[in-house]
XYZ file of C-alpha atoms in Angstrom:
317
model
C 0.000 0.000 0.000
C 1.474 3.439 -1.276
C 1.578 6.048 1.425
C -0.617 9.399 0.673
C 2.031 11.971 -1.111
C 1.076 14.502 1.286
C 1.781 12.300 4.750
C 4.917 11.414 2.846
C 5.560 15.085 2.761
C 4.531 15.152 6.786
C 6.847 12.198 7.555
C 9.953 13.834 5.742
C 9.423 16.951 7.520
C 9.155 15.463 11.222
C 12.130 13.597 10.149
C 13.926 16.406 9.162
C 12.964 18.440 12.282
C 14.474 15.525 13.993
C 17.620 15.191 12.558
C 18.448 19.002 13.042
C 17.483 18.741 16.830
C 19.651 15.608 16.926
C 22.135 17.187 15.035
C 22.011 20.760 17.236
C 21.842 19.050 20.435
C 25.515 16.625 19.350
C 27.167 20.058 18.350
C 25.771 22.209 21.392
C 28.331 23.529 23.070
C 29.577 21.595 26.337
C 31.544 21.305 29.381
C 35.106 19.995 27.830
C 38.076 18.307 29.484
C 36.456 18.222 33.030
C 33.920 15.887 34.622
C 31.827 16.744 37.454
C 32.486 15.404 40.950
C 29.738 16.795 43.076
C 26.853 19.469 43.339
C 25.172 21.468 46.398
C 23.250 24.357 46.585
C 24.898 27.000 46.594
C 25.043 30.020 49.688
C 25.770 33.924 49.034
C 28.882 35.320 50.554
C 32.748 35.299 50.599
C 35.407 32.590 49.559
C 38.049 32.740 52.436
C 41.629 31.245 52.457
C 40.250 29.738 48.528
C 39.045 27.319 50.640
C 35.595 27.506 51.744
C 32.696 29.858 50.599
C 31.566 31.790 53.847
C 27.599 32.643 53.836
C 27.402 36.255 54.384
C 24.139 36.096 56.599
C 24.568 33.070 58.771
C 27.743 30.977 60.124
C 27.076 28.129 57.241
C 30.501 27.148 55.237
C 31.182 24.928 51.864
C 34.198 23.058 51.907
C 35.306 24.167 47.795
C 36.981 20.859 47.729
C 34.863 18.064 49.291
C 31.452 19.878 48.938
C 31.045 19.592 52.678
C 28.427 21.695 54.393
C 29.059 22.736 57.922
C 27.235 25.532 60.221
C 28.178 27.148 63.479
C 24.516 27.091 64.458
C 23.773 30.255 66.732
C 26.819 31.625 66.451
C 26.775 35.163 65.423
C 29.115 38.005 64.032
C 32.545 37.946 65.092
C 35.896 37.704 62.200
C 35.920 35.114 60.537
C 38.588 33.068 58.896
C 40.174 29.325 57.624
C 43.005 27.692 59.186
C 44.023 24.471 59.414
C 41.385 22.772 57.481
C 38.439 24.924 60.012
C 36.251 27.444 59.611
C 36.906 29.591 62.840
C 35.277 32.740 63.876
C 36.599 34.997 66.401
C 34.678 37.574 69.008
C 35.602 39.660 71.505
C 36.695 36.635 73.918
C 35.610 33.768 72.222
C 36.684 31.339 69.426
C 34.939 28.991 67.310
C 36.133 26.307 65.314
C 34.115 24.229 62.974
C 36.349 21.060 60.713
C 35.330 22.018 57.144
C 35.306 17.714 57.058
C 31.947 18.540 59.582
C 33.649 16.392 62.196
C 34.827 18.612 64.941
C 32.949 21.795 66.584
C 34.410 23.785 69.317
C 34.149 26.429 71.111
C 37.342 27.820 73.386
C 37.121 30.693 75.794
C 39.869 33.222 75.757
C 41.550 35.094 79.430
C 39.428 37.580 80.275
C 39.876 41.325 79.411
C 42.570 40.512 76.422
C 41.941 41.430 72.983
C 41.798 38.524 70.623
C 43.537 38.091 67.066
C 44.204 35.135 65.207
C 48.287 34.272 64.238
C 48.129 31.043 62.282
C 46.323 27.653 61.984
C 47.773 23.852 61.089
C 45.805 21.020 61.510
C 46.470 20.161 65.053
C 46.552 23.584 66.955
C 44.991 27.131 66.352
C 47.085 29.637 67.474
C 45.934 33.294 69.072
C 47.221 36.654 70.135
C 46.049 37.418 73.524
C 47.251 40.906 74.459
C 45.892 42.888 77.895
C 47.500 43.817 81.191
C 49.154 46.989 82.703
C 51.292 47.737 80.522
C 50.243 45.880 77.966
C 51.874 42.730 77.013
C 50.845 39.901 74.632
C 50.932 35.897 74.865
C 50.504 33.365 72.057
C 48.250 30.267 72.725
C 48.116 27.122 71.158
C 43.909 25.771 71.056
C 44.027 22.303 69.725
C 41.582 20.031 68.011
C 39.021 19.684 70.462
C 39.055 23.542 71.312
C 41.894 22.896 74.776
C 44.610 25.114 75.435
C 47.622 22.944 74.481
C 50.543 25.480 75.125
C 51.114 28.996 75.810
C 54.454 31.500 75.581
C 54.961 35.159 76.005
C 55.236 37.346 72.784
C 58.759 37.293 72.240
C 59.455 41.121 73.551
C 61.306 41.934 69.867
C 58.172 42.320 68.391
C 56.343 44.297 71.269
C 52.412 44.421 71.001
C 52.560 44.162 67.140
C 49.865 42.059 65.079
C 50.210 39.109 63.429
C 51.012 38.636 59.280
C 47.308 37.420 57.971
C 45.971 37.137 54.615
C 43.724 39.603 53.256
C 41.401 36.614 52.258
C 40.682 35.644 55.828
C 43.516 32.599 55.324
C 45.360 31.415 58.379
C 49.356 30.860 57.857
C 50.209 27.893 58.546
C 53.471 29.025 60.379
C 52.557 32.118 62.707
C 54.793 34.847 61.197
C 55.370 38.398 63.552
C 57.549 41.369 62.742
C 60.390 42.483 65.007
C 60.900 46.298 65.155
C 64.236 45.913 63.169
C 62.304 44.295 60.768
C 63.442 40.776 60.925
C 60.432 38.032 61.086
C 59.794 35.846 63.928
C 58.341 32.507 62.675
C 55.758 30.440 65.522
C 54.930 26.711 64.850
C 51.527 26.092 66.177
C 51.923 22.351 66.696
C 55.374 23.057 69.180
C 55.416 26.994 70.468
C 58.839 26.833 69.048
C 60.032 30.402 68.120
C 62.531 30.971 64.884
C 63.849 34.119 63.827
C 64.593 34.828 60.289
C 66.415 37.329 58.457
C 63.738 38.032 55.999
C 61.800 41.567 55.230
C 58.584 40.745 53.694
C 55.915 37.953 54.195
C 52.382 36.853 52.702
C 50.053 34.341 53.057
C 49.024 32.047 50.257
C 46.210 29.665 49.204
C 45.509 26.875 51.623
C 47.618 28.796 54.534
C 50.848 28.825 52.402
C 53.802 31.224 54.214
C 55.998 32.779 51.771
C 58.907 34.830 53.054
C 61.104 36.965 50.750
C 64.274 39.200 50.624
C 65.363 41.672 47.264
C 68.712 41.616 47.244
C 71.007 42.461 44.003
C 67.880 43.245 42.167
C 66.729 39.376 42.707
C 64.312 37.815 45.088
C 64.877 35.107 47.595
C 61.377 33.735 47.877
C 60.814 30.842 50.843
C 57.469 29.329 50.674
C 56.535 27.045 54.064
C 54.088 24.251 54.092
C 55.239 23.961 57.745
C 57.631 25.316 60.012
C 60.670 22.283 58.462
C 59.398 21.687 55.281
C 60.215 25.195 52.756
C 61.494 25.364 49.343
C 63.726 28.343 48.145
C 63.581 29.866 44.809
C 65.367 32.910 43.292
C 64.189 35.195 40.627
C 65.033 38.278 39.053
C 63.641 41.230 39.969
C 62.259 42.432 43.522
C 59.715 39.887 45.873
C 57.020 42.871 45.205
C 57.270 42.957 41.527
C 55.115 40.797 38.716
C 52.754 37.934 38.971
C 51.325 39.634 41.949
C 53.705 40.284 44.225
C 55.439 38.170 47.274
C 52.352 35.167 47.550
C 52.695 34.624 43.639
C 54.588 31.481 44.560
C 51.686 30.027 45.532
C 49.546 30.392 42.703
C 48.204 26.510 40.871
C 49.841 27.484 37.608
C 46.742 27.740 36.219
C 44.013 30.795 34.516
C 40.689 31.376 34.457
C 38.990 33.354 31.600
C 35.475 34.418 31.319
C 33.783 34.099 27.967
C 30.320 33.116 26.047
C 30.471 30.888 23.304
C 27.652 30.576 20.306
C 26.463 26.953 18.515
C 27.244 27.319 14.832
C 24.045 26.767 14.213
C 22.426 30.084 15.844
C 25.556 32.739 15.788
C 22.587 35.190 17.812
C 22.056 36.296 21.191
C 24.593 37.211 23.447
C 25.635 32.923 23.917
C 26.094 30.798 26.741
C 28.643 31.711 29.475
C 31.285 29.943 29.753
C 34.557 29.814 31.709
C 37.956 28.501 30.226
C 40.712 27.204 32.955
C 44.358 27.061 30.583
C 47.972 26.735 31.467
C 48.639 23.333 33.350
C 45.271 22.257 32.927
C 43.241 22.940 29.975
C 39.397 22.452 30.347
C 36.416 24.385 29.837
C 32.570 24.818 31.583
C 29.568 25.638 29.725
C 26.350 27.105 31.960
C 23.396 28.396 31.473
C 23.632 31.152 34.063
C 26.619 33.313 35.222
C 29.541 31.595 35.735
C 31.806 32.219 38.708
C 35.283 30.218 39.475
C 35.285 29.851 43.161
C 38.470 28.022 43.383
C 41.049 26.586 41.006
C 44.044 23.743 41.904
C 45.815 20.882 40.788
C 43.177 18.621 41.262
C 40.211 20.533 39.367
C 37.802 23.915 39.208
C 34.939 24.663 41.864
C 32.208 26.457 39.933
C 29.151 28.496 40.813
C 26.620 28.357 38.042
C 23.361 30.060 39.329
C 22.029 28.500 42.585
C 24.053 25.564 41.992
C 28.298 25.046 43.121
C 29.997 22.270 41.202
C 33.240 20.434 41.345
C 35.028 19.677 38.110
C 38.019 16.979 37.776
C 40.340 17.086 35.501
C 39.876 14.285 32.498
């Protein structure tokens, strides 16, 4: 039996229509050299330390790595900041610590009438400026795991009352780091108290609590990066420790960019596209969203993304 010309002409046209979709939907573009490890809803607010994004309304944390969710429950206001693998948060004599892992919460209650500042944060021990008295004098204090004072010392007396090296990001050294007033550095390891001086002018704090100490001399830079107090690498390059690559911390950087761009299908060259972001350098891959884009952190591993509502973690292929 012959088939009607004109449901012949219906049949060819669905199939058509078909084939295009098909065809559009195989040449889309996509999400290239990464593959997606996890997805949570995402929170508004800062990333601190390039570690964890920090809800700007409430004590509730993402770890950028694991996709861990943590809160501090009733805790309100105070500084906060990541050290050590914790989200802590500081007020006027308190301290809280929350293990971006969600395993540990603690809360550890400073001497009273001191002024509180953080110095630097390993995995073990937290450790604090506590400054008060008449005349004033400081003391550092080491708060473990479980939120117990494990050790303290006085503030070696070369650096007087002066505050800690921080990162602007809210990231915890992981060796405490304080300036003398010759200018020399005194170095603190939180897991010992144990006090080293150093002969170098200039210090910054890198991602994941990274120490980086540097000295220009002869138009080069001596550049020491710590992972701990006994475990640095030295490098020296041209030029002075302030200069290029931005600046002292640059050491620390994954060896990696990020570039914002929309892409079109070749197919429909209109609109404005879909956004996209493209990580190059080391790692070559690229995500494709269909809202805003925003790179929340970037490592050796793979890329943290916010797309909308929605945070993902990419792999590398």
């Amino acid at each position: 039996m012959t088939m009607p010309r004109g449901i012949r002409y219906a049949v060819l046209a669905a199939a058509v229509v078909l084939l295009a979709g098909v065809v559009g939907w195989l040449t889309a573009p996509g999400t290239e050299g990464l593959e997606g490890e996890w997805e949570t809803a995402a929170v508004g607010g800062d990333v601190l330390g390039g570690r964890a994004l920090v809800a700007g309304d409430a004590n509730v944390a993402i770890d950028l790595v694991t996709g861990t969710r943590i809160t501090l429950g009733s805790v309100t206001g105070g500084t906060k900041a990541i050290g050590g693998g914790r989200l802590l948060i500081l007020r006027t004599s308190t301290l809280d610590g929350a293990g971006l892992d969600g395993r540990s919460r603690w809360t550890w209650q400073g001497p009273p009438a001191h002024t509180l500042r953080l110095v630097a944060g390993s995995p073990s021990t937290t450790v604090v400026q506590a400054c008060g008295g008449t005349p004033v004098s400081c003391r550092l204090i080491g708060v473990d795991g479980n939120g117990k004072e494990s050790w303290q010392t006085p503030q070696p007396t070369a650096t007087g009352t002066g505050e800690p090296v921080v990162g602007e990001d809210g990231s915890l050294p992981s060796v405490g780091v304080l300036r003398t007033k010759d200018g020399t550095l005194v170095l603190v390891d939180p897991s010992s108290s144990r006090i080293t001086l150093r002969t170098d002018t200039e210090a910054a704090v890198g991602r994941d609590g990274v120490l980086v100490l540097g000295t220009t001399q002869g138009g080069r830079c001596r550049r020491t990066t710590f992972e701990t107090i006994d475990r640095s690498t030295t490098v020296t390059t041209p030029g002075s420790c302030a200069e290029g690559n931005g600046g002292l911390a640059a050491g620390t950087a994954p060896g990696v960019t990020v570039r914002s761009a929309r892409v079109h299908s070749w197919w429909w060259p209109f609109g404005d596209g879909r956004p996209t972001l493209e990580v190059s350098g080391r790692h070559t891959g690229r995500v494709v969203g269909d809202d805003p884009l925003r790179a929340l952190r970037v490592d050796d591993a793979g890329t943290t993304v916010r797309n909308g509502d929605v945070i993902r973690r990419y792999g590398y292929k």
